Structure formats: structure tokens, C-alpha cells
């Protein structure tokens, strides 16, 4: 994701994808929720860029919303690992310090490698949290919503079949049952 965030954030002709990435980078919830429907058709675009961007800035709320909308956590994680593994490094054992040493071509590669490693760790942690806590809660909410919709549908079908129930007190009580007034 070397092209994130977009360079010119101020021009008005931004695409929905740029709006989404800008919202994630700025932690702008209003812009995020406004841009989400526009990009919902392909949340895994560009190797899971939205989920990866949210993971880079450690925004768990955006990660949750993206995942609930259809973003694929394992895909984003795999693509991030693939990108990290493409960075050239030299790893060897140093007898003097008795430890493994990793050397990168330049400091930018080392910084990017560390950023990608943190992003992968964030995605893995989020996947565990999502699987253990968020997904069951969302499934329960969905089941409750479906139950409510079924009850409303049942009521509508009953009204269509039997007619609307009469309200109590709509008709006056018969004269014989009315209390006598002095």
C-alpha cells in the first residue's frame, strides 16, 4: 500500500476509494460512514487496502465496520504478509553478539517492514477478537432483527387474512349494561 494515503487530499474530484482512505487516515467517522456505501461493492479491492489502512492506524471500529460490510481479514493479512516478504533483507547469525541480525537495503525498507509487521499483528489480533466476540454478537443481533421482521410479517398476514382487529371501546355498551345516572 505504498500509494496510501493519497498525496492530494484537498482536490474535490476524489474517487469514493480516495474518500474512504482519507476518512480512515483522518479518523473521520462521518466521512467514513458516508463513503462506505460507495465502496461496499468491492471492499477487498487493491489487496484489501481499506482493511489494511484501518489496521495501519489501529482503528478497530473501522476494521469492524469494514469486516461486517464484507471485507476479508485473511485476504488482507495474506496480502500484507506477501508485501512484507517481498522486501529484500539479509538475515544471518552473528557470532560476536550471538544473535540473529537482519539487515535491510535502506532505512525506508526497514521502516516499511516494521509497519507491515505491526499491521499483520493488528489484523491477526482483530481476527481473533472478531471470531470470538464480534461475530457471535452480530449473529445474535441479526437473529433478533429477523425474528422481529417475522413477527411483523405474521401480524400483517393475519390482518390480511382476518381483517384488522377492532379496538376496544370503539362501540358503546348496550343500554342495559350502562350505569344509571341520577
mmCIF file with all atom_site columns, C-alpha atoms in Angstrom:
data_model
loop_
_atom_site.group_PDB
_atom_site.id
_atom_site.type_symbol
_atom_site.label_atom_id
_atom_site.label_alt_id
_atom_site.label_comp_id
_atom_site.label_asym_id
_atom_site.label_entity_id
_atom_site.label_seq_id
_atom_site.pdbx_PDB_ins_code
_atom_site.Cartn_x
_atom_site.Cartn_y
_atom_site.Cartn_z
_atom_site.occupancy
_atom_site.B_iso_or_equiv
_atom_site.pdbx_formal_charge
_atom_site.auth_seq_id
_atom_site.auth_comp_id
_atom_site.auth_asym_id
_atom_site.auth_atom_id
_atom_site.pdbx_PDB_model_num
ATOM 1   C CA . UNK A 1 1   ? 0.000   0.000   0.000  1.00 0.00 ? 1   UNK A CA 1
ATOM 2   C CA . UNK A 1 2   ? 2.673   2.433   -0.957 1.00 0.00 ? 2   UNK A CA 1
ATOM 3   C CA . UNK A 1 3   ? 0.050   4.681   -2.588 1.00 0.00 ? 3   UNK A CA 1
ATOM 4   C CA . UNK A 1 4   ? -1.754  5.353   0.688  1.00 0.00 ? 4   UNK A CA 1
ATOM 5   C CA . UNK A 1 5   ? -2.752  7.946   1.779  1.00 0.00 ? 5   UNK A CA 1
ATOM 6   C CA . UNK A 1 6   ? -3.308  9.791   -1.493 1.00 0.00 ? 6   UNK A CA 1
ATOM 7   C CA . UNK A 1 7   ? -0.971  12.722  -1.981 1.00 0.00 ? 7   UNK A CA 1
ATOM 8   C CA . UNK A 1 8   ? -3.509  15.456  -2.764 1.00 0.00 ? 8   UNK A CA 1
ATOM 9   C CA . UNK A 1 9   ? -6.325  15.170  -0.231 1.00 0.00 ? 9   UNK A CA 1
ATOM 10  C CA . UNK A 1 10  ? -7.808  18.585  -0.954 1.00 0.00 ? 10  UNK A CA 1
ATOM 11  C CA . UNK A 1 11  ? -8.957  18.352  -4.552 1.00 0.00 ? 11  UNK A CA 1
ATOM 12  C CA . UNK A 1 12  ? -12.685 17.922  -4.994 1.00 0.00 ? 12  UNK A CA 1
ATOM 13  C CA . UNK A 1 13  ? -12.620 15.281  -7.729 1.00 0.00 ? 13  UNK A CA 1
ATOM 14  C CA . UNK A 1 14  ? -11.697 12.447  -5.396 1.00 0.00 ? 14  UNK A CA 1
ATOM 15  C CA . UNK A 1 15  ? -12.996 8.976   -6.079 1.00 0.00 ? 15  UNK A CA 1
ATOM 16  C CA . UNK A 1 16  ? -15.045 7.106   -3.464 1.00 0.00 ? 16  UNK A CA 1
ATOM 17  C CA . UNK A 1 17  ? -11.966 4.976   -2.789 1.00 0.00 ? 17  UNK A CA 1
ATOM 18  C CA . UNK A 1 18  ? -9.902  8.079   -2.040 1.00 0.00 ? 18  UNK A CA 1
ATOM 19  C CA . UNK A 1 19  ? -12.691 9.397   0.209  1.00 0.00 ? 19  UNK A CA 1
ATOM 20  C CA . UNK A 1 20  ? -12.641 6.141   2.162  1.00 0.00 ? 20  UNK A CA 1
ATOM 21  C CA . UNK A 1 21  ? -8.856  6.116   2.534  1.00 0.00 ? 21  UNK A CA 1
ATOM 22  C CA . UNK A 1 22  ? -8.869  9.786   3.523  1.00 0.00 ? 22  UNK A CA 1
ATOM 23  C CA . UNK A 1 23  ? -11.570 9.126   6.141  1.00 0.00 ? 23  UNK A CA 1
ATOM 24  C CA . UNK A 1 24  ? -9.531  6.264   7.597  1.00 0.00 ? 24  UNK A CA 1
ATOM 25  C CA . UNK A 1 25  ? -6.333  8.327   7.628  1.00 0.00 ? 25  UNK A CA 1
ATOM 26  C CA . UNK A 1 26  ? -8.080  11.305  9.269  1.00 0.00 ? 26  UNK A CA 1
ATOM 27  C CA . UNK A 1 27  ? -10.149 9.156   11.671 1.00 0.00 ? 27  UNK A CA 1
ATOM 28  C CA . UNK A 1 28  ? -13.225 10.953  10.313 1.00 0.00 ? 28  UNK A CA 1
ATOM 29  C CA . UNK A 1 29  ? -16.239 8.846   11.252 1.00 0.00 ? 29  UNK A CA 1
ATOM 30  C CA . UNK A 1 30  ? -18.767 10.969  9.364  1.00 0.00 ? 30  UNK A CA 1
ATOM 31  C CA . UNK A 1 31  ? -16.791 10.749  6.124  1.00 0.00 ? 31  UNK A CA 1
ATOM 32  C CA . UNK A 1 32  ? -16.128 7.037   6.704  1.00 0.00 ? 32  UNK A CA 1
ATOM 33  C CA . UNK A 1 33  ? -19.825 6.168   7.049  1.00 0.00 ? 33  UNK A CA 1
ATOM 34  C CA . UNK A 1 34  ? -20.660 8.398   4.077  1.00 0.00 ? 34  UNK A CA 1
ATOM 35  C CA . UNK A 1 35  ? -18.039 6.687   1.884  1.00 0.00 ? 35  UNK A CA 1
ATOM 36  C CA . UNK A 1 36  ? -18.790 3.112   2.996  1.00 0.00 ? 36  UNK A CA 1
ATOM 37  C CA . UNK A 1 37  ? -21.853 2.544   0.750  1.00 0.00 ? 37  UNK A CA 1
ATOM 38  C CA . UNK A 1 38  ? -19.933 3.811   -2.296 1.00 0.00 ? 38  UNK A CA 1
ATOM 39  C CA . UNK A 1 39  ? -17.141 1.247   -1.866 1.00 0.00 ? 39  UNK A CA 1
ATOM 40  C CA . UNK A 1 40  ? -19.224 -1.579  -0.390 1.00 0.00 ? 40  UNK A CA 1
ATOM 41  C CA . UNK A 1 41  ? -19.361 -3.439  -3.704 1.00 0.00 ? 41  UNK A CA 1
ATOM 42  C CA . UNK A 1 42  ? -15.644 -4.274  -3.519 1.00 0.00 ? 42  UNK A CA 1
ATOM 43  C CA . UNK A 1 43  ? -14.170 -3.885  -0.055 1.00 0.00 ? 43  UNK A CA 1
ATOM 44  C CA . UNK A 1 44  ? -11.300 -6.246  -0.884 1.00 0.00 ? 44  UNK A CA 1
ATOM 45  C CA . UNK A 1 45  ? -10.142 -4.069  -3.765 1.00 0.00 ? 45  UNK A CA 1
ATOM 46  C CA . UNK A 1 46  ? -6.456  -3.447  -4.161 1.00 0.00 ? 46  UNK A CA 1
ATOM 47  C CA . UNK A 1 47  ? -5.411  -6.329  -1.918 1.00 0.00 ? 47  UNK A CA 1
ATOM 48  C CA . UNK A 1 48  ? -7.667  -5.366  0.978  1.00 0.00 ? 48  UNK A CA 1
ATOM 49  C CA . UNK A 1 49  ? -6.487  -1.755  1.064  1.00 0.00 ? 49  UNK A CA 1
ATOM 50  C CA . UNK A 1 50  ? -9.290  -0.437  3.281  1.00 0.00 ? 50  UNK A CA 1
ATOM 51  C CA . UNK A 1 51  ? -8.885  -3.058  5.990  1.00 0.00 ? 51  UNK A CA 1
ATOM 52  C CA . UNK A 1 52  ? -5.118  -2.747  5.771  1.00 0.00 ? 52  UNK A CA 1
ATOM 53  C CA . UNK A 1 53  ? -5.319  1.047   6.052  1.00 0.00 ? 53  UNK A CA 1
ATOM 54  C CA . UNK A 1 54  ? -7.555  0.769   9.124  1.00 0.00 ? 54  UNK A CA 1
ATOM 55  C CA . UNK A 1 55  ? -5.134  -1.763  10.634 1.00 0.00 ? 55  UNK A CA 1
ATOM 56  C CA . UNK A 1 56  ? -2.162  0.523   9.969  1.00 0.00 ? 56  UNK A CA 1
ATOM 57  C CA . UNK A 1 57  ? -3.760  3.287   12.016 1.00 0.00 ? 57  UNK A CA 1
ATOM 58  C CA . UNK A 1 58  ? -5.065  0.718   14.556 1.00 0.00 ? 58  UNK A CA 1
ATOM 59  C CA . UNK A 1 59  ? -8.706  1.796   14.184 1.00 0.00 ? 59  UNK A CA 1
ATOM 60  C CA . UNK A 1 60  ? -10.659 -1.217  15.419 1.00 0.00 ? 60  UNK A CA 1
ATOM 61  C CA . UNK A 1 61  ? -14.063 0.424   14.853 1.00 0.00 ? 61  UNK A CA 1
ATOM 62  C CA . UNK A 1 62  ? -13.355 0.973   11.168 1.00 0.00 ? 62  UNK A CA 1
ATOM 63  C CA . UNK A 1 63  ? -11.970 -2.566  10.925 1.00 0.00 ? 63  UNK A CA 1
ATOM 64  C CA . UNK A 1 64  ? -15.174 -3.915  12.481 1.00 0.00 ? 64  UNK A CA 1
ATOM 65  C CA . UNK A 1 65  ? -17.433 -1.911  10.163 1.00 0.00 ? 65  UNK A CA 1
ATOM 66  C CA . UNK A 1 66  ? -15.421 -2.914  7.095  1.00 0.00 ? 66  UNK A CA 1
ATOM 67  C CA . UNK A 1 67  ? -15.496 -6.580  8.107  1.00 0.00 ? 67  UNK A CA 1
ATOM 68  C CA . UNK A 1 68  ? -19.237 -6.510  8.777  1.00 0.00 ? 68  UNK A CA 1
ATOM 69  C CA . UNK A 1 69  ? -19.700 -4.937  5.346  1.00 0.00 ? 69  UNK A CA 1
ATOM 70  C CA . UNK A 1 70  ? -17.745 -7.785  3.724  1.00 0.00 ? 70  UNK A CA 1
ATOM 71  C CA . UNK A 1 71  ? -14.007 -7.110  3.950  1.00 0.00 ? 71  UNK A CA 1
ATOM 72  C CA . UNK A 1 72  ? -11.963 -10.321 4.181  1.00 0.00 ? 72  UNK A CA 1
ATOM 73  C CA . UNK A 1 73  ? -9.492  -10.353 7.086  1.00 0.00 ? 73  UNK A CA 1
ATOM 74  C CA . UNK A 1 74  ? -7.443  -13.418 5.983  1.00 0.00 ? 74  UNK A CA 1
ATOM 75  C CA . UNK A 1 75  ? -7.081  -11.988 2.472  1.00 0.00 ? 75  UNK A CA 1
ATOM 76  C CA . UNK A 1 76  ? -5.845  -8.624  3.774  1.00 0.00 ? 76  UNK A CA 1
ATOM 77  C CA . UNK A 1 77  ? -3.460  -10.395 6.141  1.00 0.00 ? 77  UNK A CA 1
ATOM 78  C CA . UNK A 1 78  ? -2.080  -12.649 3.392  1.00 0.00 ? 78  UNK A CA 1
ATOM 79  C CA . UNK A 1 79  ? -1.542  -9.710  1.048  1.00 0.00 ? 79  UNK A CA 1
ATOM 80  C CA . UNK A 1 80  ? 0.210   -7.740  3.778  1.00 0.00 ? 80  UNK A CA 1
ATOM 81  C CA . UNK A 1 81  ? 2.462   -10.717 4.518  1.00 0.00 ? 81  UNK A CA 1
ATOM 82  C CA . UNK A 1 82  ? 3.201   -11.109 0.815  1.00 0.00 ? 82  UNK A CA 1
ATOM 83  C CA . UNK A 1 83  ? 4.168   -7.445  0.573  1.00 0.00 ? 83  UNK A CA 1
ATOM 84  C CA . UNK A 1 84  ? 6.323   -7.674  3.710  1.00 0.00 ? 84  UNK A CA 1
ATOM 85  C CA . UNK A 1 85  ? 8.082   -10.805 2.429  1.00 0.00 ? 85  UNK A CA 1
ATOM 86  C CA . UNK A 1 86  ? 8.882   -9.039  -0.849 1.00 0.00 ? 86  UNK A CA 1
ATOM 87  C CA . UNK A 1 87  ? 11.109  -6.553  0.983  1.00 0.00 ? 87  UNK A CA 1
ATOM 88  C CA . UNK A 1 88  ? 14.696  -7.612  0.492  1.00 0.00 ? 88  UNK A CA 1
ATOM 89  C CA . UNK A 1 89  ? 16.638  -8.263  3.664  1.00 0.00 ? 89  UNK A CA 1
ATOM 90  C CA . UNK A 1 90  ? 19.655  -10.237 4.711  1.00 0.00 ? 90  UNK A CA 1
ATOM 91  C CA . UNK A 1 91  ? 19.330  -12.322 7.876  1.00 0.00 ? 91  UNK A CA 1
ATOM 92  C CA . UNK A 1 92  ? 22.341  -14.075 9.374  1.00 0.00 ? 92  UNK A CA 1
ATOM 93  C CA . UNK A 1 93  ? 23.806  -15.295 12.662 1.00 0.00 ? 93  UNK A CA 1
ATOM 94  C CA . UNK A 1 94  ? 26.409  -13.013 14.170 1.00 0.00 ? 94  UNK A CA 1
ATOM 95  C CA . UNK A 1 95  ? 28.894  -14.934 16.312 1.00 0.00 ? 95  UNK A CA 1
ATOM 96  C CA . UNK A 1 96  ? 30.168  -11.786 18.021 1.00 0.00 ? 96  UNK A CA 1
ATOM 97  C CA . UNK A 1 97  ? 26.818  -10.838 19.551 1.00 0.00 ? 97  UNK A CA 1
ATOM 98  C CA . UNK A 1 98  ? 25.452  -14.397 19.417 1.00 0.00 ? 98  UNK A CA 1
ATOM 99  C CA . UNK A 1 99  ? 22.174  -13.362 17.873 1.00 0.00 ? 99  UNK A CA 1
ATOM 100 C CA . UNK A 1 100 ? 20.364  -13.245 14.551 1.00 0.00 ? 100 UNK A CA 1
ATOM 101 C CA . UNK A 1 101 ? 20.949  -9.996  12.664 1.00 0.00 ? 101 UNK A CA 1
ATOM 102 C CA . UNK A 1 102 ? 18.687  -8.673  9.929  1.00 0.00 ? 102 UNK A CA 1
ATOM 103 C CA . UNK A 1 103 ? 19.991  -6.024  7.537  1.00 0.00 ? 103 UNK A CA 1
ATOM 104 C CA . UNK A 1 104 ? 17.870  -4.117  5.038  1.00 0.00 ? 104 UNK A CA 1
ATOM 105 C CA . UNK A 1 105 ? 18.932  -2.355  1.852  1.00 0.00 ? 105 UNK A CA 1
ATOM 106 C CA . UNK A 1 106 ? 17.910  1.029   3.219  1.00 0.00 ? 106 UNK A CA 1
ATOM 107 C CA . UNK A 1 107 ? 16.151  2.567   6.235  1.00 0.00 ? 107 UNK A CA 1
ATOM 108 C CA . UNK A 1 108 ? 12.910  3.046   4.257  1.00 0.00 ? 108 UNK A CA 1
ATOM 109 C CA . UNK A 1 109 ? 12.694  -0.721  3.659  1.00 0.00 ? 109 UNK A CA 1
ATOM 110 C CA . UNK A 1 110 ? 13.297  -1.383  7.337  1.00 0.00 ? 110 UNK A CA 1
ATOM 111 C CA . UNK A 1 111 ? 10.605  1.119   8.373  1.00 0.00 ? 111 UNK A CA 1
ATOM 112 C CA . UNK A 1 112 ? 8.131   -0.351  5.873  1.00 0.00 ? 112 UNK A CA 1
ATOM 113 C CA . UNK A 1 113 ? 8.927   -3.884  7.077  1.00 0.00 ? 113 UNK A CA 1
ATOM 114 C CA . UNK A 1 114 ? 8.220   -2.870  10.680 1.00 0.00 ? 114 UNK A CA 1
ATOM 115 C CA . UNK A 1 115 ? 4.986   -1.084  9.697  1.00 0.00 ? 115 UNK A CA 1
ATOM 116 C CA . UNK A 1 116 ? 3.791   -4.127  7.772  1.00 0.00 ? 116 UNK A CA 1
ATOM 117 C CA . UNK A 1 117 ? 4.708   -6.401  10.689 1.00 0.00 ? 117 UNK A CA 1
ATOM 118 C CA . UNK A 1 118 ? 2.623   -4.265  13.059 1.00 0.00 ? 118 UNK A CA 1
ATOM 119 C CA . UNK A 1 119 ? -0.241  -4.241  10.552 1.00 0.00 ? 119 UNK A CA 1
ATOM 120 C CA . UNK A 1 120 ? -0.132  -8.044  10.326 1.00 0.00 ? 120 UNK A CA 1
ATOM 121 C CA . UNK A 1 121 ? -0.130  -8.331  14.121 1.00 0.00 ? 121 UNK A CA 1
ATOM 122 C CA . UNK A 1 122 ? -3.109  -5.950  14.312 1.00 0.00 ? 122 UNK A CA 1
ATOM 123 C CA . UNK A 1 123 ? -5.014  -7.906  11.658 1.00 0.00 ? 123 UNK A CA 1
ATOM 124 C CA . UNK A 1 124 ? -4.329  -11.211 13.436 1.00 0.00 ? 124 UNK A CA 1
ATOM 125 C CA . UNK A 1 125 ? -5.422  -9.803  16.800 1.00 0.00 ? 125 UNK A CA 1
ATOM 126 C CA . UNK A 1 126 ? -8.535  -8.319  15.228 1.00 0.00 ? 126 UNK A CA 1
ATOM 127 C CA . UNK A 1 127 ? -9.398  -11.609 13.536 1.00 0.00 ? 127 UNK A CA 1
ATOM 128 C CA . UNK A 1 128 ? -9.252  -13.411 16.886 1.00 0.00 ? 128 UNK A CA 1
ATOM 129 C CA . UNK A 1 129 ? -11.377 -10.737 18.548 1.00 0.00 ? 129 UNK A CA 1
ATOM 130 C CA . UNK A 1 130 ? -13.828 -10.733 15.658 1.00 0.00 ? 130 UNK A CA 1
ATOM 131 C CA . UNK A 1 131 ? -14.202 -14.512 15.697 1.00 0.00 ? 131 UNK A CA 1
ATOM 132 C CA . UNK A 1 132 ? -14.582 -14.788 19.467 1.00 0.00 ? 132 UNK A CA 1
ATOM 133 C CA . UNK A 1 133 ? -16.620 -11.709 20.319 1.00 0.00 ? 133 UNK A CA 1
ATOM 134 C CA . UNK A 1 134 ? -17.907 -9.571  17.466 1.00 0.00 ? 134 UNK A CA 1
ATOM 135 C CA . UNK A 1 135 ? -19.248 -12.239 15.079 1.00 0.00 ? 135 UNK A CA 1
ATOM 136 C CA . UNK A 1 136 ? -21.371 -14.030 17.718 1.00 0.00 ? 136 UNK A CA 1
ATOM 137 C CA . UNK A 1 137 ? -22.827 -10.698 18.892 1.00 0.00 ? 137 UNK A CA 1
ATOM 138 C CA . UNK A 1 138 ? -23.599 -9.635  15.341 1.00 0.00 ? 138 UNK A CA 1
ATOM 139 C CA . UNK A 1 139 ? -25.182 -13.014 14.616 1.00 0.00 ? 139 UNK A CA 1
ATOM 140 C CA . UNK A 1 140 ? -27.422 -12.610 17.663 1.00 0.00 ? 140 UNK A CA 1
ATOM 141 C CA . UNK A 1 141 ? -28.402 -9.086  16.560 1.00 0.00 ? 141 UNK A CA 1
ATOM 142 C CA . UNK A 1 142 ? -29.212 -10.412 13.096 1.00 0.00 ? 142 UNK A CA 1
ATOM 143 C CA . UNK A 1 143 ? -31.314 -13.233 14.536 1.00 0.00 ? 143 UNK A CA 1
ATOM 144 C CA . UNK A 1 144 ? -33.225 -10.771 16.727 1.00 0.00 ? 144 UNK A CA 1
ATOM 145 C CA . UNK A 1 145 ? -33.832 -8.482  13.746 1.00 0.00 ? 145 UNK A CA 1
ATOM 146 C CA . UNK A 1 146 ? -35.075 -11.416 11.652 1.00 0.00 ? 146 UNK A CA 1
ATOM 147 C CA . UNK A 1 147 ? -37.362 -12.557 14.477 1.00 0.00 ? 147 UNK A CA 1
ATOM 148 C CA . UNK A 1 148 ? -38.822 -9.057  14.757 1.00 0.00 ? 148 UNK A CA 1
ATOM 149 C CA . UNK A 1 149 ? -39.363 -8.897  10.989 1.00 0.00 ? 149 UNK A CA 1
ATOM 150 C CA . UNK A 1 150 ? -41.031 -12.335 11.036 1.00 0.00 ? 150 UNK A CA 1
ATOM 151 C CA . UNK A 1 151 ? -43.365 -11.248 13.837 1.00 0.00 ? 151 UNK A CA 1
ATOM 152 C CA . UNK A 1 152 ? -44.296 -8.113  11.867 1.00 0.00 ? 152 UNK A CA 1
ATOM 153 C CA . UNK A 1 153 ? -44.868 -10.214 8.750  1.00 0.00 ? 153 UNK A CA 1
ATOM 154 C CA . UNK A 1 154 ? -47.028 -12.658 10.717 1.00 0.00 ? 154 UNK A CA 1
ATOM 155 C CA . UNK A 1 155 ? -49.094 -9.763  12.044 1.00 0.00 ? 155 UNK A CA 1
ATOM 156 C CA . UNK A 1 156 ? -49.511 -8.328  8.527  1.00 0.00 ? 156 UNK A CA 1
ATOM 157 C CA . UNK A 1 157 ? -50.549 -11.714 7.095  1.00 0.00 ? 157 UNK A CA 1
ATOM 158 C CA . UNK A 1 158 ? -53.043 -12.209 9.931  1.00 0.00 ? 158 UNK A CA 1
ATOM 159 C CA . UNK A 1 159 ? -54.515 -8.755  9.255  1.00 0.00 ? 159 UNK A CA 1
ATOM 160 C CA . UNK A 1 160 ? -54.813 -9.529  5.557  1.00 0.00 ? 160 UNK A CA 1
ATOM 161 C CA . UNK A 1 161 ? -56.463 -12.865 6.265  1.00 0.00 ? 161 UNK A CA 1
ATOM 162 C CA . UNK A 1 162 ? -58.757 -11.934 9.166  1.00 0.00 ? 162 UNK A CA 1
ATOM 163 C CA . UNK A 1 163 ? -59.045 -8.188  8.895  1.00 0.00 ? 163 UNK A CA 1
ATOM 164 C CA . UNK A 1 164 ? -57.788 -5.586  11.289 1.00 0.00 ? 164 UNK A CA 1
ATOM 165 C CA . UNK A 1 165 ? -58.739 -6.296  14.919 1.00 0.00 ? 165 UNK A CA 1
ATOM 166 C CA . UNK A 1 166 ? -61.323 -3.982  16.407 1.00 0.00 ? 166 UNK A CA 1
ATOM 167 C CA . UNK A 1 167 ? -60.192 -1.554  19.042 1.00 0.00 ? 167 UNK A CA 1
ATOM 168 C CA . UNK A 1 168 ? -61.689 -1.903  22.484 1.00 0.00 ? 168 UNK A CA 1
ATOM 169 C CA . UNK A 1 169 ? -64.109 0.836   23.489 1.00 0.00 ? 169 UNK A CA 1
ATOM 170 C CA . UNK A 1 170 ? -64.937 1.564   19.864 1.00 0.00 ? 170 UNK A CA 1
ATOM 171 C CA . UNK A 1 171 ? -68.609 0.700   20.411 1.00 0.00 ? 171 UNK A CA 1
ATOM 172 C CA . UNK A 1 172 ? -70.809 1.961   23.233 1.00 0.00 ? 172 UNK A CA 1
ATOM 173 C CA . UNK A 1 173 ? -72.009 -0.583  25.791 1.00 0.00 ? 173 UNK A CA 1
ATOM 174 C CA . UNK A 1 174 ? -75.648 -1.700  25.434 1.00 0.00 ? 174 UNK A CA 1
ATOM 175 C CA . UNK A 1 175 ? -78.199 0.399   27.314 1.00 0.00 ? 175 UNK A CA 1
ATOM 176 C CA . UNK A 1 176 ? -78.960 -2.399  29.767 1.00 0.00 ? 176 UNK A CA 1
ATOM 177 C CA . UNK A 1 177 ? -75.300 -2.554  30.866 1.00 0.00 ? 177 UNK A CA 1
ATOM 178 C CA . UNK A 1 178 ? -74.743 1.209   31.195 1.00 0.00 ? 178 UNK A CA 1
ATOM 179 C CA . UNK A 1 179 ? -74.665 2.612   34.728 1.00 0.00 ? 179 UNK A CA 1
ATOM 180 C CA . UNK A 1 180 ? -77.739 4.594   35.668 1.00 0.00 ? 180 UNK A CA 1
ATOM 181 C CA . UNK A 1 181 ? -77.242 8.263   36.296 1.00 0.00 ? 181 UNK A CA 1
ATOM 182 C CA . UNK A 1 182 ? -79.447 10.046  38.929 1.00 0.00 ? 182 UNK A CA 1
#
